[in-house]
Amino acid sequence: MLLPMLIVISITTTVISSENSTRTTKRNIMADYSSQPFVVDECRGVLFVYNNGSIVRSNKPSFDTPIQDDGSVLWKDVVFDNTNKLELRLYKPSSHSISTKLPIFYYIHGGGYCIGSRTWPNCQNFCLRLAFELPAVVISPDYRLAPENRLPAAIDDGFMALKWLQDQALSVEKDRWLSDVADFDRVFVSGDSAGGNVAHNLSVWLGAGSPELAPVRIRGYVHLAAFFGGTVRTKSEAEGPKDSFLNLDLIDRYWRLSIPLGETTDHPLVNPFGPNSPNMQEMDLDPILAIMGADDLLRDRVREYVEKLKSWGKRIEYVEFEGKQHGFFALDPNTEAAKEVVKLIKNFILENSG
Ligand SMILES: *[C@@H]1O[C@H](CO)[C@@H](O)[C@H](O)[C@H]1NC(C)=O
Ligand SMILES: *[C@@H]1O[C@H](CO)[C@@H](O)[C@H](O)[C@H]1NC(C)=O
Ligand SMILES: *[C@@H]1O[C@H](CO)[C@@H](O)[C@H](O)[C@H]1NC(C)=O
């Protein structure tokens, strides 16, 4: 009885410690050909990667909180990418008069590039809250997820979601649900976790004033607990408790499943200061607001990002929330801290609308 158990344990350990999922999968098919398939990677109960290469996704969200929709915000879905069948969700306050136009606020959801959707209740609740409180037209796009679609798929989809807005602004047959209330000249791009990494990429890709998107004009970026990585562990990653909401195991798993095959976490799409990452020092960037929980394992990477950009004279504001973990604002938008995040965003929009 002991021997077979030992064999299984040693195979599983190989899988978890390996950085290279392709090789790992192959090795396991050979090593474990005759036994039942087993899960090698699991993410928050909704994504299962089997040793035989199969990927199974649950259609339930990881965070099954009730949707808090009191009718004060209207919303609808629109396809923005026909090729990949991607949709975005538009939100606007229901009582807004069309005499003054509202800023547009993109909210790109999180989930380590592997899970999440515009339809998840945590994402919807935060967007409903933002649309009402800012007030703004909120645009929450989906994007292709890994490991079926590794990076840069998610980033390219984020870019396409902005190009869709440009098409709207240029179209002679505008969608009046949007164009009657939305100010295409005052656009802000935010992202939560992996979405924050997308926001970073877009800020560099488009540069100050986003000329490529004219007449759409981005005025600033909001990084909400941005998901960055790197091969050298930071102190907060190395010392963060194992029972954190986003622990090191899950961080490593997300990267293993999402980075381009054969790459490391020093890839430019993961580590903004990796050996091949573009040098932001000489770039002209739009203002950034970075928000972080002090107990988030990703904290030190964001602190480094903020310190570097500040030292290079970029306009970046940083607010850290004591005692807060990853995702604290979106998991429950009714907490005092979440309300404070919305206020910070509101001020950032006001300050950068001129
Ligand atoms: C792999 O295993 C899963 C889980 O048992 C199963 O659903 C799937 O059909 C298998 N795929 C292949 C290609 O054998
Ligand atoms: C992962 O696989 C690729 C392609 O086979 C290889 O080039 C790379 O060196 C491997 N990386 C590791 C960490 O084993
Ligand atoms: C942003 O992503 C694109 C791939 O879609 C890549 O070509 C570009 O180098 C990335 N920029 C940064 C700053 O990582």
Coordinates of N, CA, C and O in Angstrom, one line a residue, residues 25-101:
T25 N 3.5 18.7 -18.2 CA 2.3 17.9 -18.6 C 2.8 16.6 -19.4 O 2.3 15.5 -19.1
K26 N 3.8 16.8 -20.2 CA 4.3 15.7 -21.0 C 4.9 14.6 -20.1 O 4.6 13.5 -20.2
R27 N 5.6 15.1 -19.1 CA 6.3 14.2 -18.2 C 5.2 13.3 -17.5 O 5.4 12.2 -17.3
N28 N 4.1 14.0 -17.1 CA 3.1 13.3 -16.4 C 2.3 12.3 -17.2 O 1.9 11.3 -16.6
I29 N 2.1 12.7 -18.4 CA 1.3 11.7 -19.3 C 2.2 10.4 -19.3 O 1.6 9.3 -19.2
M30 N 3.5 10.5 -19.5 CA 4.3 9.3 -19.6 C 4.4 8.6 -18.2 O 4.2 7.4 -18.1
A31 N 4.6 9.4 -17.2 CA 4.8 8.8 -15.9 C 3.5 8.1 -15.3 O 3.5 7.2 -14.6
D32 N 2.4 8.7 -15.7 CA 1.1 8.3 -15.1 C 0.1 7.9 -16.1 O -1.1 8.1 -15.9
Y33 N 0.5 7.3 -17.1 CA -0.3 7.0 -18.3 C -1.6 6.1 -17.9 O -2.7 6.4 -18.4
S34 N -1.4 5.2 -17.0 CA -2.4 4.2 -16.8 C -3.4 4.6 -15.7 O -4.5 4.1 -15.6
S35 N -3.1 5.6 -14.9 CA -4.0 6.0 -13.8 C -5.0 7.0 -14.2 O -5.0 7.5 -15.3
Q36 N -5.9 7.3 -13.3 CA -7.0 8.3 -13.5 C -6.4 9.7 -13.7 O -5.4 10.0 -13.1
P37 N -7.0 10.5 -14.6 CA -6.5 11.9 -14.7 C -6.6 12.6 -13.4 O -7.5 12.4 -12.6
F38 N -5.7 13.5 -13.1 CA -5.8 14.3 -11.9 C -5.5 15.8 -12.2 O -4.9 16.1 -13.3
V39 N -5.9 16.6 -11.3 CA -5.8 18.1 -11.5 C -4.4 18.5 -11.2 O -3.9 18.2 -10.1
V40 N -3.7 19.2 -12.1 CA -2.4 19.7 -11.8 C -2.4 21.2 -11.4 O -1.5 21.7 -10.6
D41 N -3.4 21.9 -11.9 CA -3.5 23.4 -11.5 C -5.0 23.7 -11.3 O -5.8 23.4 -12.1
E42 N -5.3 24.4 -10.2 CA -6.7 24.8 -9.9 C -6.6 26.2 -9.5 O -5.7 26.6 -8.7
C43 N -7.6 27.0 -9.9 CA -7.6 28.4 -9.5 C -9.0 28.8 -9.0 O -10.0 28.8 -9.7
R44 N -9.1 29.0 -7.7 CA -10.3 29.5 -7.0 C -11.6 28.8 -7.3 O -12.6 29.4 -7.5
G45 N -11.4 27.4 -7.5 CA -12.6 26.6 -7.7 C -13.3 26.7 -9.0 O -14.4 26.2 -9.2
V46 N -12.7 27.5 -10.0 CA -13.4 27.6 -11.3 C -12.6 27.2 -12.5 O -13.1 27.1 -13.6
L47 N -11.3 27.0 -12.3 CA -10.4 26.6 -13.4 C -9.6 25.4 -13.0 O -9.0 25.4 -11.9
F48 N -9.7 24.3 -13.8 CA -9.0 23.1 -13.5 C -8.2 22.6 -14.7 O -8.7 22.5 -15.8
V49 N -6.9 22.5 -14.5 CA -6.0 22.0 -15.6 C -5.6 20.6 -15.2 O -5.0 20.4 -14.1
Y50 N -5.9 19.6 -16.1 CA -5.6 18.2 -15.8 C -4.3 17.8 -16.4 O -3.8 18.4 -17.3
N51 N -3.7 16.7 -15.8 CA -2.4 16.2 -16.3 C -2.5 15.7 -17.7 O -1.5 15.7 -18.4
N52 N -3.7 15.4 -18.2 CA -3.8 15.0 -19.6 C -4.0 16.2 -20.6 O -4.3 16.0 -21.7
G53 N -3.9 17.4 -20.0 CA -3.9 18.6 -20.9 C -5.3 19.2 -20.9 O -5.4 20.3 -21.5
S54 N -6.3 18.5 -20.4 CA -7.7 19.1 -20.5 C -7.8 20.3 -19.6 O -7.2 20.3 -18.5
I55 N -8.6 21.3 -20.0 CA -8.9 22.5 -19.2 C -10.4 22.5 -19.0 O -11.2 22.5 -19.9
V56 N -10.8 22.5 -17.7 CA -12.2 22.5 -17.4 C -12.5 23.8 -16.7 O -11.8 24.1 -15.7
R57 N -13.5 24.6 -17.1 CA -13.9 25.8 -16.5 C -15.3 25.6 -16.0 O -16.2 25.2 -16.7
S58 N -15.5 26.1 -14.7 CA -16.9 26.2 -14.2 C -17.6 27.4 -14.7 O -16.9 28.4 -14.9
N59 N -18.9 27.4 -14.9 CA -19.5 28.6 -15.3 C -20.0 29.4 -14.1 O -20.7 30.4 -14.3
K60 N -19.7 29.0 -12.9 CA -20.0 29.7 -11.7 C -18.9 30.7 -11.4 O -17.7 30.4 -11.6
P61 N -19.2 31.9 -10.8 CA -18.1 32.7 -10.4 C -17.4 32.2 -9.1 O -18.0 31.5 -8.3
S62 N -16.2 32.7 -8.9 CA -15.5 32.3 -7.6 C -16.1 33.0 -6.4 O -16.1 32.5 -5.3
F63 N -16.6 34.2 -6.7 CA -17.2 35.0 -5.5 C -18.6 35.2 -5.8 O -19.1 36.0 -6.5
D64 N -19.4 34.3 -5.1 CA -20.9 34.3 -5.4 C -21.6 35.2 -4.4 O -22.5 34.8 -3.7
T65 N -21.3 36.5 -4.4 CA -22.0 37.5 -3.6 C -23.2 38.0 -4.3 O -23.3 38.0 -5.5
P66 N -24.3 38.4 -3.5 CA -25.5 38.9 -4.2 C -25.2 40.2 -5.0 O -24.3 41.0 -4.6
I67 N -25.8 40.4 -6.1 CA -25.6 41.6 -6.9 C -26.5 42.7 -6.3 O -27.7 42.5 -6.0
Q68 N -25.8 43.9 -6.1 CA -26.5 45.0 -5.4 C -26.9 46.0 -6.5 O -26.2 47.0 -6.7
D69 N -28.0 45.7 -7.1 CA -28.5 46.5 -8.2 C -29.9 47.1 -7.8 O -30.9 46.5 -7.9
D70 N -29.8 48.4 -7.4 CA -31.1 49.1 -7.0 C -31.8 49.9 -8.1 O -32.7 50.7 -7.8
G71 N -31.3 49.8 -9.3 CA -31.9 50.5 -10.4 C -31.4 51.9 -10.6 O -31.7 52.6 -11.6
S72 N -30.5 52.4 -9.7 CA -29.9 53.7 -9.9 C -28.9 53.8 -11.0 O -28.5 54.9 -11.4
V73 N -28.5 52.6 -11.5 CA -27.5 52.6 -12.6 C -28.1 51.6 -13.7 O -28.6 50.6 -13.4
L74 N -28.0 52.1 -14.9 CA -28.5 51.2 -16.1 C -27.2 50.6 -16.7 O -26.1 51.1 -16.7
W75 N -27.4 49.4 -17.2 CA -26.3 48.7 -17.8 C -26.8 47.9 -19.0 O -27.9 47.5 -19.1
K76 N -25.8 47.6 -19.9 CA -26.1 46.7 -21.0 C -24.8 46.2 -21.6 O -23.7 46.7 -21.3
D77 N -24.9 45.1 -22.3 CA -23.7 44.4 -22.9 C -23.6 44.7 -24.4 O -24.6 44.8 -25.1
V78 N -22.3 44.8 -24.8 CA -22.1 45.1 -26.3 C -20.9 44.2 -26.7 O -19.9 44.1 -25.9
V79 N -21.0 43.7 -27.9 CA -19.8 42.9 -28.4 C -18.8 43.9 -28.9 O -19.1 44.8 -29.7
F80 N -17.5 43.8 -28.5 CA -16.5 44.8 -29.0 C -15.5 44.1 -29.9 O -14.7 44.7 -30.6
D81 N -15.5 42.7 -29.9 CA -14.6 42.0 -30.7 C -15.3 40.8 -31.3 O -15.5 39.8 -30.6
N82 N -15.6 40.8 -32.6 CA -16.4 39.8 -33.2 C -15.5 38.5 -33.4 O -16.0 37.4 -33.2
T83 N -14.3 38.7 -33.7 CA -13.4 37.6 -33.9 C -13.3 36.7 -32.7 O -13.4 35.4 -32.8
N84 N -13.1 37.3 -31.6 CA -12.9 36.5 -30.3 C -14.2 36.4 -29.5 O -14.1 35.9 -28.4
K85 N -15.3 37.0 -30.0 CA -16.5 37.0 -29.3 C -16.4 37.5 -27.9 O -16.8 36.9 -26.9
L86 N -15.9 38.7 -27.8 CA -15.7 39.4 -26.5 C -16.7 40.5 -26.3 O -17.0 41.3 -27.3
E87 N -17.2 40.6 -25.1 CA -18.2 41.6 -24.8 C -17.7 42.5 -23.7 O -16.8 42.2 -22.9
L88 N -18.3 43.7 -23.7 CA -18.0 44.6 -22.6 C -19.3 45.0 -22.0 O -20.4 45.0 -22.7
R89 N -19.3 45.4 -20.7 CA -20.5 45.9 -20.1 C -20.5 47.4 -19.8 O -19.5 47.9 -19.3
L90 N -21.5 48.1 -20.3 CA -21.6 49.5 -20.1 C -22.5 49.9 -19.0 O -23.6 49.3 -18.9
Y91 N -22.1 50.8 -18.2 CA -23.0 51.3 -17.0 C -23.1 52.8 -17.1 O -22.1 53.5 -17.4
K92 N -24.3 53.3 -16.7 CA -24.4 54.8 -16.6 C -25.5 55.0 -15.5 O -26.4 54.3 -15.4
P93 N -25.4 56.2 -14.8 CA -26.4 56.5 -13.8 C -27.7 56.7 -14.5 O -27.8 57.4 -15.5
S94 N -28.8 56.2 -14.0 CA -30.1 56.3 -14.6 C -30.7 57.7 -14.6 O -31.5 58.0 -15.5
S95 N -30.3 58.5 -13.6 CA -30.9 59.8 -13.5 C -30.1 60.9 -14.1 O -30.5 62.1 -14.0
H96 N -29.1 60.6 -14.9 CA -28.2 61.7 -15.4 C -28.9 62.4 -16.6 O -29.3 61.8 -17.5
S97 N -28.9 63.7 -16.5 CA -29.5 64.5 -17.6 C -28.4 64.6 -18.7 O -27.2 64.5 -18.4
I98 N -28.8 64.8 -19.9 CA -27.8 64.8 -21.0 C -27.2 66.2 -21.2 O -26.5 66.4 -22.2
S99 N -27.5 67.1 -20.4 CA -27.0 68.5 -20.6 C -25.5 68.5 -20.3 O -24.7 69.3 -20.9
T100 N -25.0 67.8 -19.3 CA -23.6 67.7 -19.0 C -23.1 66.3 -19.3 O -23.8 65.3 -18.9
K101 N -21.9 66.1 -19.9 CA -21.5 64.8 -20.2 C -20.6 64.2 -19.1 O -20.0 65.0 -18.3

